[in-house]
mmCIF file of C-alpha atoms and ligand atoms in Angstrom:
data_model
loop_
_atom_site.group_PDB
_atom_site.id
_atom_site.type_symbol
_atom_site.label_atom_id
_atom_site.label_comp_id
_atom_site.label_asym_id
_atom_site.label_seq_id
_atom_site.Cartn_x
_atom_site.Cartn_y
_atom_site.Cartn_z
ATOM 1 C CA MET A 1 0.000 0.000 0.000
ATOM 2 C CA ARG A 2 1.288 3.467 -0.795
ATOM 3 C CA ILE A 3 0.217 7.002 -0.067
ATOM 4 C CA GLU A 4 -1.037 8.341 -3.346
ATOM 5 C CA GLN A 5 -1.734 11.906 -2.322
ATOM 6 C CA ALA A 6 -1.618 14.089 0.793
ATOM 7 C CA ALA A 7 -2.466 17.687 1.627
ATOM 8 C CA GLY A 8 -2.915 19.845 4.699
ATOM 9 C CA ASP A 9 -3.643 23.438 5.611
ATOM 10 C CA SER A 10 -4.607 25.573 8.578
ATOM 11 C CA ASP A 11 -6.583 28.789 8.784
ATOM 12 C CA THR A 12 -7.044 31.227 11.673
ATOM 13 C CA GLY A 13 -10.770 31.426 10.981
ATOM 14 C CA ARG A 14 -12.823 34.587 11.325
ATOM 15 C CA LYS A 15 -12.985 35.259 15.044
ATOM 16 C CA ARG A 16 -9.575 34.415 16.534
ATOM 17 C CA ARG A 17 -6.553 36.690 16.356
ATOM 18 C CA ARG A 18 -4.047 33.828 16.571
ATOM 19 C CA ASN A 19 -3.783 30.367 15.102
ATOM 20 C CA GLU A 20 -3.089 27.880 17.898
ATOM 21 C CA ASP A 21 -3.425 24.832 15.633
ATOM 22 C CA ALA A 22 -0.421 23.037 14.143
ATOM 23 C CA TYR A 23 -0.218 20.174 11.676
ATOM 24 C CA VAL A 24 2.283 17.792 10.154
ATOM 25 C CA VAL A 25 2.179 16.278 6.653
ATOM 26 C CA ARG A 26 5.273 14.080 6.404
ATOM 27 C CA PRO A 27 4.177 10.893 4.658
ATOM 28 C CA PRO A 28 3.802 8.316 6.063
ATOM 29 C CA LEU A 29 3.262 10.449 9.215
ATOM 30 C CA PHE A 30 0.340 12.851 9.620
ATOM 31 C CA GLY A 31 -0.934 14.790 12.603
ATOM 32 C CA VAL A 32 -2.917 17.702 13.998
ATOM 33 C CA ALA A 33 -2.477 19.517 17.342
ATOM 34 C CA ASP A 34 -4.875 22.137 18.712
ATOM 35 C CA GLY A 35 -3.235 24.181 21.470
ATOM 36 C CA MET A 36 -4.752 26.032 24.374
ATOM 37 C CA GLY A 37 -3.485 28.401 27.022
ATOM 38 C CA GLY A 38 -3.166 32.113 27.740
ATOM 39 C CA ALA A 39 -1.192 34.605 25.649
ATOM 40 C CA GLN A 40 0.924 32.632 23.167
ATOM 41 C CA ALA A 41 1.006 29.432 25.235
ATOM 42 C CA GLY A 42 -1.521 27.630 23.011
ATOM 43 C CA GLU A 43 0.655 28.171 19.955
ATOM 44 C CA LEU A 44 3.695 27.024 21.908
ATOM 45 C CA ALA A 45 1.985 23.830 23.091
ATOM 46 C CA SER A 46 0.784 22.779 19.632
ATOM 47 C CA SER A 47 4.091 23.673 17.969
ATOM 48 C CA LEU A 48 6.008 21.629 20.581
ATOM 49 C CA ALA A 49 3.729 18.688 19.803
ATOM 50 C CA ALA A 50 4.235 19.157 16.046
ATOM 51 C CA ALA A 51 8.021 19.347 16.546
ATOM 52 C CA ALA A 52 7.941 16.091 18.504
ATOM 53 C CA MET A 53 6.099 14.476 15.575
ATOM 54 C CA LYS A 54 8.568 15.789 13.005
ATOM 55 C CA GLU A 55 11.590 14.655 15.005
ATOM 56 C CA SER A 56 10.238 11.187 15.637
ATOM 57 C CA GLY A 57 11.615 9.764 12.381
ATOM 58 C CA LEU A 58 9.630 7.872 9.780
ATOM 59 C CA SER A 59 10.287 4.205 10.537
ATOM 60 C CA GLY A 60 7.377 1.861 11.255
ATOM 61 C CA GLY A 61 6.152 0.664 14.601
ATOM 62 C CA GLY A 62 2.381 0.866 14.454
ATOM 63 C CA GLU A 63 0.262 1.599 17.494
ATOM 64 C CA ARG A 64 3.138 1.297 19.952
ATOM 65 C CA ARG A 65 4.993 3.964 18.039
ATOM 66 C CA VAL A 66 2.105 6.456 17.909
ATOM 67 C CA VAL A 67 1.612 5.995 21.658
ATOM 68 C CA GLN A 68 5.327 6.599 22.312
ATOM 69 C CA LEU A 69 5.280 9.591 20.003
ATOM 70 C CA ILE A 70 2.346 11.209 21.801
ATOM 71 C CA GLN A 71 3.766 10.436 25.250
ATOM 72 C CA ASP A 72 7.065 11.978 24.208
ATOM 73 C CA ALA A 73 5.240 15.080 22.968
ATOM 74 C CA ASN A 74 3.310 15.170 26.244
ATOM 75 C CA ARG A 75 6.525 15.165 28.289
ATOM 76 C CA ARG A 76 7.905 18.049 26.260
ATOM 77 C CA VAL A 77 4.784 20.169 26.620
ATOM 78 C CA HIS A 78 4.401 19.335 30.318
ATOM 79 C CA GLU A 79 8.050 20.079 31.091
ATOM 80 C CA ARG A 80 7.822 23.451 29.424
ATOM 81 C CA ALA A 81 4.509 24.238 31.124
ATOM 82 C CA SER A 82 6.064 23.359 34.505
ATOM 83 C CA ASN A 83 9.273 25.379 34.030
ATOM 84 C CA ASP A 84 8.035 28.449 32.195
ATOM 85 C CA ALA A 85 5.598 30.684 34.087
ATOM 86 C CA ALA A 86 4.296 32.211 30.839
ATOM 87 C CA ALA A 87 3.451 28.724 29.572
ATOM 88 C CA SER A 88 1.839 27.484 32.782
ATOM 89 C CA GLY A 89 -1.425 25.643 32.202
ATOM 90 C CA MET A 90 -0.921 25.247 28.470
ATOM 91 C CA GLY A 91 -1.952 22.077 26.703
ATOM 92 C CA THR A 92 -2.770 20.662 23.318
ATOM 93 C CA THR A 93 -4.770 17.967 21.604
ATOM 94 C CA MET A 94 -2.945 15.549 19.334
ATOM 95 C CA THR A 95 -4.231 13.146 16.692
ATOM 96 C CA VAL A 96 -1.613 11.237 14.704
ATOM 97 C CA ALA A 97 -1.647 8.645 11.916
ATOM 98 C CA ILE A 98 1.197 6.532 10.522
ATOM 99 C CA VAL A 99 0.680 4.509 7.326
ATOM 100 C CA GLU A 100 2.531 1.200 7.534
ATOM 101 C CA PRO A 101 3.965 -0.464 4.399
ATOM 102 C CA ASP A 102 1.570 -3.413 4.931
ATOM 103 C CA GLY A 103 -1.418 -1.069 4.551
ATOM 104 C CA ARG A 104 -2.345 -0.726 8.194
ATOM 105 C CA VAL A 105 -2.857 2.811 9.404
ATOM 106 C CA ALA A 106 -2.020 3.292 13.109
ATOM 107 C CA PHE A 107 -3.777 6.122 14.924
ATOM 108 C CA GLY A 108 -2.998 7.775 18.252
ATOM 109 C CA HIS A 109 -5.374 10.288 19.765
ATOM 110 C CA VAL A 110 -5.807 12.627 22.756
ATOM 111 C CA GLY A 111 -8.402 15.432 22.949
ATOM 112 C CA ASP A 112 -11.126 16.619 20.584
ATOM 113 C CA SER A 113 -9.302 16.770 17.284
ATOM 114 C CA ARG A 114 -10.648 13.968 15.076
ATOM 115 C CA ALA A 115 -9.722 11.300 12.545
ATOM 116 C CA TYR A 116 -12.206 10.252 9.866
ATOM 117 C CA MET A 117 -12.117 7.779 6.987
ATOM 118 C CA VAL A 118 -13.934 8.015 3.661
ATOM 119 C CA ARG A 119 -14.409 4.524 2.204
ATOM 120 C CA GLY A 120 -16.734 3.814 -0.703
ATOM 121 C CA GLY A 121 -17.928 7.421 -0.594
ATOM 122 C CA ARG A 122 -19.024 7.178 3.048
ATOM 123 C CA LEU A 123 -17.537 9.173 5.923
ATOM 124 C CA GLU A 124 -16.840 7.365 9.175
ATOM 125 C CA GLN A 125 -15.532 8.986 12.356
ATOM 126 C CA LEU A 126 -12.661 6.913 13.751
ATOM 127 C CA THR A 127 -11.874 8.718 17.015
ATOM 128 C CA ASP A 128 -13.960 9.381 20.114
ATOM 129 C CA ASP A 129 -13.687 12.954 21.393
ATOM 130 C CA HIS A 130 -12.208 13.324 24.856
ATOM 131 C CA SER A 131 -14.621 16.127 25.611
ATOM 132 C CA LEU A 132 -17.246 16.875 28.213
ATOM 133 C CA VAL A 133 -20.136 16.853 25.735
ATOM 134 C CA ALA A 134 -18.918 13.608 24.111
ATOM 135 C CA GLU A 135 -18.837 11.964 27.562
ATOM 136 C CA LEU A 136 -22.398 13.168 28.178
ATOM 137 C CA VAL A 137 -23.549 11.852 24.776
ATOM 138 C CA ARG A 138 -21.905 8.471 25.478
ATOM 139 C CA ARG A 139 -23.774 8.304 28.786
ATOM 140 C CA GLY A 140 -27.019 9.129 27.034
ATOM 141 C CA GLU A 141 -27.390 12.365 28.984
ATOM 142 C CA LEU A 142 -27.142 14.612 25.946
ATOM 143 C CA SER A 143 -28.233 14.196 22.317
ATOM 144 C CA GLU A 144 -25.821 14.767 19.417
ATOM 145 C CA ALA A 145 -27.837 17.839 18.450
ATOM 146 C CA GLU A 146 -27.668 19.254 21.989
ATOM 147 C CA ALA A 147 -23.926 18.582 22.108
ATOM 148 C CA GLU A 148 -23.379 20.624 18.936
ATOM 149 C CA VAL A 149 -24.691 23.831 20.498
ATOM 150 C CA HIS A 150 -23.724 23.138 24.116
ATOM 151 C CA PRO A 151 -22.012 26.149 25.754
ATOM 152 C CA GLN A 152 -19.356 23.847 27.220
ATOM 153 C CA ARG A 153 -18.673 21.949 24.008
ATOM 154 C CA SER A 154 -15.036 23.116 23.886
ATOM 155 C CA VAL A 155 -14.221 21.644 27.302
ATOM 156 C CA ILE A 156 -11.891 18.670 26.812
ATOM 157 C CA THR A 157 -11.274 15.929 29.351
ATOM 158 C CA ARG A 158 -7.832 14.812 28.163
ATOM 159 C CA ALA A 159 -4.921 16.833 26.764
ATOM 160 C CA LEU A 160 -1.168 16.835 26.364
ATOM 161 C CA GLY A 161 0.793 18.973 28.814
ATOM 162 C CA THR A 162 -1.430 18.962 31.875
ATOM 163 C CA ASP A 163 0.109 15.865 33.529
ATOM 164 C CA PRO A 164 3.483 14.075 33.343
ATOM 165 C CA ASP A 165 1.729 11.093 31.752
ATOM 166 C CA VAL A 166 -1.162 10.912 29.340
ATOM 167 C CA ASP A 167 -3.578 8.139 28.429
ATOM 168 C CA VAL A 168 -3.489 7.670 24.633
ATOM 169 C CA ASP A 169 -6.222 6.058 22.519
ATOM 170 C CA ALA A 170 -4.499 3.890 19.898
ATOM 171 C CA PHE A 171 -5.997 1.734 17.148
ATOM 172 C CA SER A 172 -5.304 0.574 13.600
ATOM 173 C CA VAL A 173 -7.344 0.465 10.413
ATOM 174 C CA ASP A 174 -6.667 -1.983 7.568
ATOM 175 C CA ALA A 175 -6.649 0.457 4.686
ATOM 176 C CA GLN A 176 -8.164 -0.427 1.316
ATOM 177 C CA PRO A 177 -7.089 1.153 -1.979
ATOM 178 C CA GLY A 178 -8.890 4.461 -2.425
ATOM 179 C CA ASP A 179 -9.487 5.089 1.276
ATOM 180 C CA ILE A 180 -9.122 8.746 2.199
ATOM 181 C CA PHE A 181 -8.254 9.715 5.774
ATOM 182 C CA LEU A 182 -8.935 13.090 7.373
ATOM 183 C CA ILE A 183 -7.385 14.473 10.572
ATOM 184 C CA CYS A 184 -8.845 17.799 11.687
ATOM 185 C CA SER A 185 -9.179 20.212 14.579
ATOM 186 C CA ASP A 186 -12.557 20.954 16.173
ATOM 187 C CA GLY A 187 -12.640 24.240 14.239
ATOM 188 C CA LEU A 188 -13.641 22.083 11.262
ATOM 189 C CA SER A 189 -15.781 19.388 12.867
ATOM 190 C CA SER A 190 -17.739 21.835 15.064
ATOM 191 C CA PHE A 191 -18.776 24.050 12.164
ATOM 192 C CA VAL A 192 -19.191 21.611 9.271
ATOM 193 C CA GLY A 193 -21.512 18.620 9.574
ATOM 194 C CA GLY A 194 -20.457 15.086 8.704
ATOM 195 C CA GLU A 195 -22.617 15.015 5.569
ATOM 196 C CA GLN A 196 -20.973 18.157 4.247
ATOM 197 C CA ILE A 197 -17.454 16.944 5.098
ATOM 198 C CA GLU A 198 -18.241 13.733 3.200
ATOM 199 C CA GLU A 199 -19.651 15.621 0.223
ATOM 200 C CA ILE A 200 -16.627 17.948 -0.057
ATOM 201 C CA ILE A 201 -14.114 15.092 0.168
ATOM 202 C CA VAL A 202 -15.997 12.841 -2.272
ATOM 203 C CA ARG A 203 -16.419 15.699 -4.766
ATOM 204 C CA ASN A 204 -12.693 16.543 -4.594
ATOM 205 C CA HIS A 205 -11.332 13.024 -4.052
ATOM 206 C CA ARG A 206 -8.924 13.322 -7.001
ATOM 207 C CA ASP A 207 -7.462 16.604 -5.741
ATOM 208 C CA LEU A 208 -7.003 16.604 -1.995
ATOM 209 C CA ARG A 209 -5.621 20.175 -2.010
ATOM 210 C CA SER A 210 -8.990 21.349 -3.325
ATOM 211 C CA ALA A 211 -10.705 19.184 -0.737
ATOM 212 C CA VAL A 212 -8.703 20.783 2.102
ATOM 213 C CA ARG A 213 -9.490 24.232 0.726
ATOM 214 C CA GLY A 214 -13.176 23.361 0.418
ATOM 215 C CA LEU A 215 -13.316 22.088 4.012
ATOM 216 C CA ILE A 216 -11.691 25.259 5.387
ATOM 217 C CA GLN A 217 -14.020 27.447 3.342
ATOM 218 C CA ALA A 218 -17.025 25.509 4.620
ATOM 219 C CA ALA A 219 -15.903 26.022 8.239
ATOM 220 C CA ASN A 220 -15.471 29.750 7.624
ATOM 221 C CA ARG A 221 -18.913 29.922 6.032
ATOM 222 C CA GLY A 222 -20.221 28.108 9.108
ATOM 223 C CA GLY A 223 -18.923 30.953 11.295
ATOM 224 C CA GLY A 224 -15.179 30.377 11.504
ATOM 225 C CA ASP A 225 -15.298 30.813 15.276
ATOM 226 C CA ASP A 226 -12.156 28.739 15.823
ATOM 227 C CA ASN A 227 -8.884 27.929 14.090
ATOM 228 C CA ILE A 228 -9.468 25.389 11.289
ATOM 229 C CA THR A 229 -7.010 22.655 10.350
ATOM 230 C CA ALA A 230 -7.464 19.750 7.933
ATOM 231 C CA VAL A 231 -5.005 17.064 6.819
ATOM 232 C CA LEU A 232 -6.024 14.544 4.122
ATOM 233 C CA PHE A 233 -4.255 11.518 2.654
ATOM 234 C CA ARG A 234 -5.320 8.829 0.229
ATOM 235 C CA VAL A 235 -3.865 5.323 -0.047
ATOM 236 C CA ALA A 236 -3.578 3.164 -3.159
ATOM 237 C CA ASP A 237 -2.206 -0.216 -4.183
ATOM 238 C CA GLY A 238 1.515 -0.382 -4.787
ATOM 239 C CA GLU A 239 4.910 -0.070 -3.198
ATOM 240 C CA PRO A 240 5.522 2.778 -0.755
ATOM 241 C CA ALA A 241 7.195 5.586 -2.685
ATOM 242 C CA HIS A 242 9.181 8.633 -1.777
ATOM 243 C CA TYR A 243 6.962 11.688 -1.576
ATOM 244 C CA PRO A 244 8.092 15.256 -1.945
ATOM 245 C CA PRO A 245 7.554 16.906 1.434
ATOM 246 C CA GLU A 246 4.482 19.093 1.692
ATOM 247 C CA PRO A 247 4.858 22.588 3.083
ATOM 248 C CA ASP A 248 3.645 21.584 6.498
ATOM 249 C CA GLU A 249 4.181 24.837 8.347
ATOM 250 C CA ARG A 250 1.115 26.913 8.916
ATOM 251 C CA THR A 251 0.360 28.774 5.738
ATOM 252 C CA ARG A 252 -1.648 31.646 7.113
ATOM 253 C CA GLY A 253 -3.153 33.950 4.533
ATOM 254 C CA LEU A 254 -2.862 31.337 1.792
ATOM 255 C CA VAL A 255 -6.609 31.003 1.529
ATOM 256 C CA THR A 256 -7.398 34.539 0.462
ATOM 257 C CA ALA A 257 -10.602 35.652 -1.201
ATOM 258 C CA ALA A 258 -8.865 36.331 -4.543
ATOM 259 C CA HIS A 259 -7.183 32.942 -4.434
ATOM 260 C CA ASP A 260 -10.501 31.280 -3.737
ATOM 261 C CA GLU A 261 -12.214 32.895 -6.707
ATOM 262 C CA GLU A 262 -9.513 31.673 -9.053
ATOM 263 C CA ASP A 263 -9.333 28.151 -7.761
ATOM 264 C CA THR A 264 -12.880 27.380 -6.727
ATOM 265 C CA LEU A 265 -13.977 24.149 -8.335
ATOM 266 C CA HIS A 266 -17.599 24.519 -7.474
ATOM 267 C CA PRO A 267 -19.727 27.635 -6.908
ATOM 268 C CA GLU A 268 -20.700 26.354 -3.457
ATOM 269 C CA ASP A 269 -17.086 26.626 -2.358
ATOM 270 C CA ALA A 270 -17.038 30.389 -2.752
ATOM 271 C CA ILE A 271 -16.920 32.173 0.609
ATOM 272 C CA ALA A 272 -20.208 33.869 1.316
ATOM 273 C CA PRO A 273 -20.041 37.367 2.788
ATOM 274 C CA PRO A 274 -19.927 37.294 6.578
ATOM 275 C CA PRO A 275 -23.334 37.524 8.250
ATOM 276 C CA PRO A 276 -24.265 41.024 9.465
ATOM 277 C CA ALA A 277 -23.096 41.803 12.991
ATOM 278 C CA ASP A 278 -26.222 41.024 14.966
ATOM 279 C CA GLY A 279 -26.395 40.780 18.711
ATOM 280 C CA ASN A 280 -29.249 38.294 18.570
ATOM 281 C CA ALA A 281 -27.426 35.967 16.215
ATOM 282 C CA ALA A 282 -24.422 35.944 18.509
ATOM 283 C CA GLU A 283 -26.681 35.194 21.443
ATOM 284 C CA ALA A 284 -28.517 32.415 19.634
ATOM 285 C CA ALA A 285 -25.262 30.628 18.748
ATOM 286 C CA PRO A 286 -22.845 31.060 21.643
ATOM 287 C CA SER A 287 -19.338 30.906 20.238
ATOM 288 C CA ALA A 288 -17.002 28.288 21.645
ATOM 289 C CA ASP A 289 -14.774 29.795 24.271
ATOM 290 C CA ASP A 290 -11.116 28.964 24.424
ATOM 291 C CA THR A 291 -10.589 25.269 24.892
ATOM 292 C CA MET A 292 -9.899 24.147 28.441
ATOM 293 C CA VAL A 293 -9.242 20.849 30.166
ATOM 294 C CA VAL A 294 -11.205 19.655 33.167
ATOM 295 C CA SER A 295 -10.810 16.963 35.789
ATOM 296 C CA ALA A 296 -13.324 14.215 36.511
ATOM 297 C CA ALA A 297 -14.652 16.255 39.470
ATOM 298 C CA ASP A 298 -15.220 19.244 37.185
ATOM 299 C CA ILE A 299 -17.116 16.994 34.790
ATOM 300 C CA ARG A 300 -19.436 15.836 37.564
ATOM 301 C CA ALA A 301 -20.014 19.460 38.580
ATOM 302 C CA ALA A 302 -20.715 20.383 34.983
ATOM 303 C CA ILE A 303 -23.178 17.509 34.642
ATOM 304 C CA ALA A 304 -24.945 18.798 37.756
ATOM 305 C CA GLU A 305 -25.140 22.211 36.078
ATOM 306 C CA GLN A 306 -26.463 20.599 32.948
ATOM 307 C CA GLU A 307 -30.115 21.425 33.626
ATOM 308 C CA ASP A 308 -29.262 25.057 34.330
ATOM 309 C CA THR A 309 -27.540 25.521 30.981
ATOM 310 C CA SER A 310 -30.703 24.727 29.049
ATOM 311 C CA ALA A 311 -32.628 27.459 30.872
ATOM 312 C CA PRO A 312 -31.283 30.434 28.859
ATOM 313 C CA GLN A 313 -32.410 28.706 25.641
ATOM 314 C CA ALA A 314 -35.946 28.416 26.980
ATOM 315 C CA GLY A 315 -35.714 32.024 28.206
ATOM 316 C CA ARG A 316 -34.834 33.211 24.727
ATOM 317 C CA GLY A 317 -37.825 31.368 23.299
ATOM 318 C CA ARG A 318 -40.125 33.001 25.846
ATOM 319 C CA ARG A 319 -38.694 36.466 25.129
ATOM 320 C CA LEU A 320 -39.304 35.957 21.407
ATOM 321 C CA LEU A 321 -42.890 34.854 22.082
ATOM 322 C CA ALA A 322 -43.485 37.918 24.313
ATOM 323 C CA LEU A 323 -42.129 40.181 21.559
ATOM 324 C CA LEU A 324 -44.471 38.603 18.992
ATOM 325 C CA VAL A 325 -47.468 39.072 21.314
ATOM 326 C CA ILE A 326 -46.577 42.757 21.818
ATOM 327 C CA VAL A 327 -46.218 43.301 18.058
ATOM 328 C CA ALA A 328 -49.593 41.607 17.473
ATOM 329 C CA LEU A 329 -51.230 43.801 20.154
ATOM 330 C CA VAL A 330 -49.802 46.985 18.605
ATOM 331 C CA VAL A 331 -51.149 45.967 15.186
ATOM 332 C CA VAL A 332 -54.602 45.291 16.657
ATOM 333 C CA ILE A 333 -54.626 48.666 18.469
ATOM 334 C CA VAL A 334 -53.539 50.547 15.314
ATOM 335 C CA VAL A 335 -56.275 48.823 13.274
ATOM 336 C CA LEU A 336 -58.911 49.572 15.933
ATOM 337 C CA VAL A 337 -57.893 53.265 16.168
ATOM 338 C CA TRP A 338 -57.887 53.616 12.366
ATOM 339 C CA TRP A 339 -61.276 51.920 12.176
ATOM 340 C CA GLY A 340 -62.598 54.215 14.902
ATOM 341 C CA LEU A 341 -61.304 57.354 13.127
ATOM 342 C CA ALA A 342 -62.670 56.178 9.766
ATOM 343 C CA ARG A 343 -66.213 55.879 11.132
HETATM 344 MN MN1 MN B 1 -9.927 24.317 18.339
#
């Protein structure tokens, strides 16, 4: 099995001033890290994780190797967070894939970045989010739809950097020719639904650069509230080959409006103008706050708060109803007065 094509890009999005995501496209190694922390600590955490990936070498090793790689990255981030006051409390997600010559793809995963596979035109999520809302969904205490708009949806329960050791999810997939794998930060998966991710990848399956661009554009159209990172690779039959290295540093500003107009493959990929600044819209869709990690105790507390968090939604509905009633009353009064004057 060989890697036929690979592409990756990262975009700051529309709301953040900095890009705290990092990614690596070094076939047969691929990865995404989404950093968090005050000031520039989030960028530092994710770039330390990316550096650990790049320095790990390219030899095989499967699941054991991805676990070692992530634990090594964790030690680096944790050491720096412990010794550098400015970096205190920083952390990062990390999702990594290594394609083995025998066609197995080993994945390692911590946090709420995700790995997906497109096989036979169908998208399948491979990783489980280590996030508060994902835990609640798994326990049946929250629906998928509720999780998508939950005010605490950016709270993650596992990250690199917060402890000297980290528990890594590791698994392998037996790749088939034509399989396309996606690794992305939550800035993509939170703002673009699975059906749309599938559609964009399937439509651009021959040109993964266009697919990456389409995914980032879709996330920006969906609000762009967070940094957006997508890495794609496709496997095919044949001997592993040498691949020219991709520019795997962040390429901020690459996806410009002019660039998009030239290269858009499909009218739907064009970036729509941003929605008008509207206080109500912002209120209706609370933007994800900076990612943070919580302990098990915090999760229990948050679950206890769970009922409270649905109250503001209901409150908004009631306020809207009250407004409609007032408008209706005003219309009735105006009609009655006009009718009275006309008589
Ligand atoms: Mn993020």
